[in-house]
Short mmCIF file of C-alpha atoms in Angstrom, two decimals:
data_model
loop_
_atom_site.label_atom_id
_atom_site.label_comp_id
_atom_site.label_asym_id
_atom_site.label_seq_id
_atom_site.Cartn_x
_atom_site.Cartn_y
_atom_site.Cartn_z
CA UNK A 1 79.92 -172.66 -71.45
CA UNK A 2 77.67 -170.06 -69.87
CA UNK A 3 75.10 -171.29 -67.38
CA UNK A 4 71.50 -170.46 -68.32
CA UNK A 5 69.25 -168.69 -65.85
CA UNK A 6 65.51 -168.05 -65.71
CA UNK A 7 64.55 -164.39 -66.20
CA UNK A 8 61.32 -162.45 -66.30
CA UNK A 9 61.02 -160.54 -69.59
CA UNK A 10 58.44 -157.82 -70.14
CA UNK A 11 58.00 -156.84 -73.79
CA UNK A 12 56.51 -153.56 -74.98
CA UNK A 13 54.81 -152.09 -78.03
CA UNK A 14 57.04 -149.01 -78.02
CA UNK A 15 60.52 -147.97 -76.99
CA UNK A 16 58.92 -145.25 -74.86
CA UNK A 17 57.11 -147.99 -72.92
CA UNK A 18 60.30 -149.85 -72.02
CA UNK A 19 62.03 -146.58 -71.10
CA UNK A 20 59.11 -145.67 -68.80
CA UNK A 21 59.42 -149.09 -67.18
CA UNK A 22 63.12 -148.50 -66.56
CA UNK A 23 62.39 -145.15 -64.89
CA UNK A 24 59.60 -146.63 -62.75
CA UNK A 25 61.72 -149.57 -61.60
CA UNK A 26 64.68 -147.36 -60.76
CA UNK A 27 62.41 -145.04 -58.75
CA UNK A 28 61.06 -148.07 -56.87
CA UNK A 29 64.59 -149.51 -56.39
CA UNK A 30 63.73 -152.66 -58.36
CA UNK A 31 66.77 -154.13 -60.13
CA UNK A 32 66.62 -154.96 -63.83
CA UNK A 33 67.76 -153.77 -67.23
CA UNK A 34 66.72 -153.19 -70.82
CA UNK A 35 67.76 -156.04 -73.14
CA UNK A 36 67.12 -157.04 -76.77
CA UNK A 37 64.15 -159.38 -77.16
CA UNK A 38 65.26 -163.00 -77.76
CA UNK A 39 64.37 -164.55 -81.12
CA UNK A 40 62.05 -167.06 -79.44
CA UNK A 41 59.54 -164.25 -78.74
CA UNK A 42 58.63 -161.05 -80.55
CA UNK A 43 58.02 -157.44 -79.59
CA UNK A 44 57.19 -154.45 -81.73
CA UNK A 45 60.04 -152.30 -80.39
CA UNK A 46 62.62 -155.11 -80.10
CA UNK A 47 63.43 -154.30 -76.45
CA UNK A 48 62.36 -155.86 -73.16
CA UNK A 49 62.74 -155.24 -69.44
CA UNK A 50 64.63 -158.14 -67.80
CA UNK A 51 64.58 -158.87 -64.07
CA UNK A 52 64.41 -161.70 -61.54
CA UNK A 53 61.19 -163.78 -61.73
CA UNK A 54 60.61 -163.12 -58.01
CA UNK A 55 59.90 -159.48 -58.90
CA UNK A 56 56.94 -160.34 -61.13
CA UNK A 57 54.21 -158.86 -58.86
CA UNK A 58 55.85 -155.46 -58.25
CA UNK A 59 56.92 -155.17 -61.90
CA UNK A 60 53.40 -155.95 -63.12
CA UNK A 61 52.05 -153.32 -60.71
CA UNK A 62 54.41 -150.67 -62.13
CA UNK A 63 53.91 -151.57 -65.80
CA UNK A 64 51.47 -149.61 -67.95
CA UNK A 65 49.01 -152.25 -69.22
CA UNK A 66 48.47 -150.24 -72.41
CA UNK A 67 52.19 -150.54 -73.25
CA UNK A 68 52.93 -154.15 -72.21
CA UNK A 69 52.91 -156.62 -75.09
CA UNK A 70 53.71 -159.72 -73.02
CA UNK A 71 55.33 -161.09 -69.87
CA UNK A 72 57.48 -164.21 -70.13
CA UNK A 73 59.67 -166.36 -67.93
CA UNK A 74 62.51 -167.64 -70.11
CA UNK A 75 65.72 -169.52 -69.51
CA UNK A 76 68.50 -167.57 -71.23
#
């Protein structure tokens, strides 16, 4: 069985928002990836940015507040 791990998930209103987050994180050398949103939460575009919870502060600083729907720490 796969071991669960806690991740930081940032959900967005639009696909363009999550793509902009990916570009910003890559430019800042912050690791992470685009993933489908788990069923336990919702997002308009169905995609989220996933990264380590320790990166919460820099990720929040890079995120466009107009595009972010929610920020969650989930065990998946």
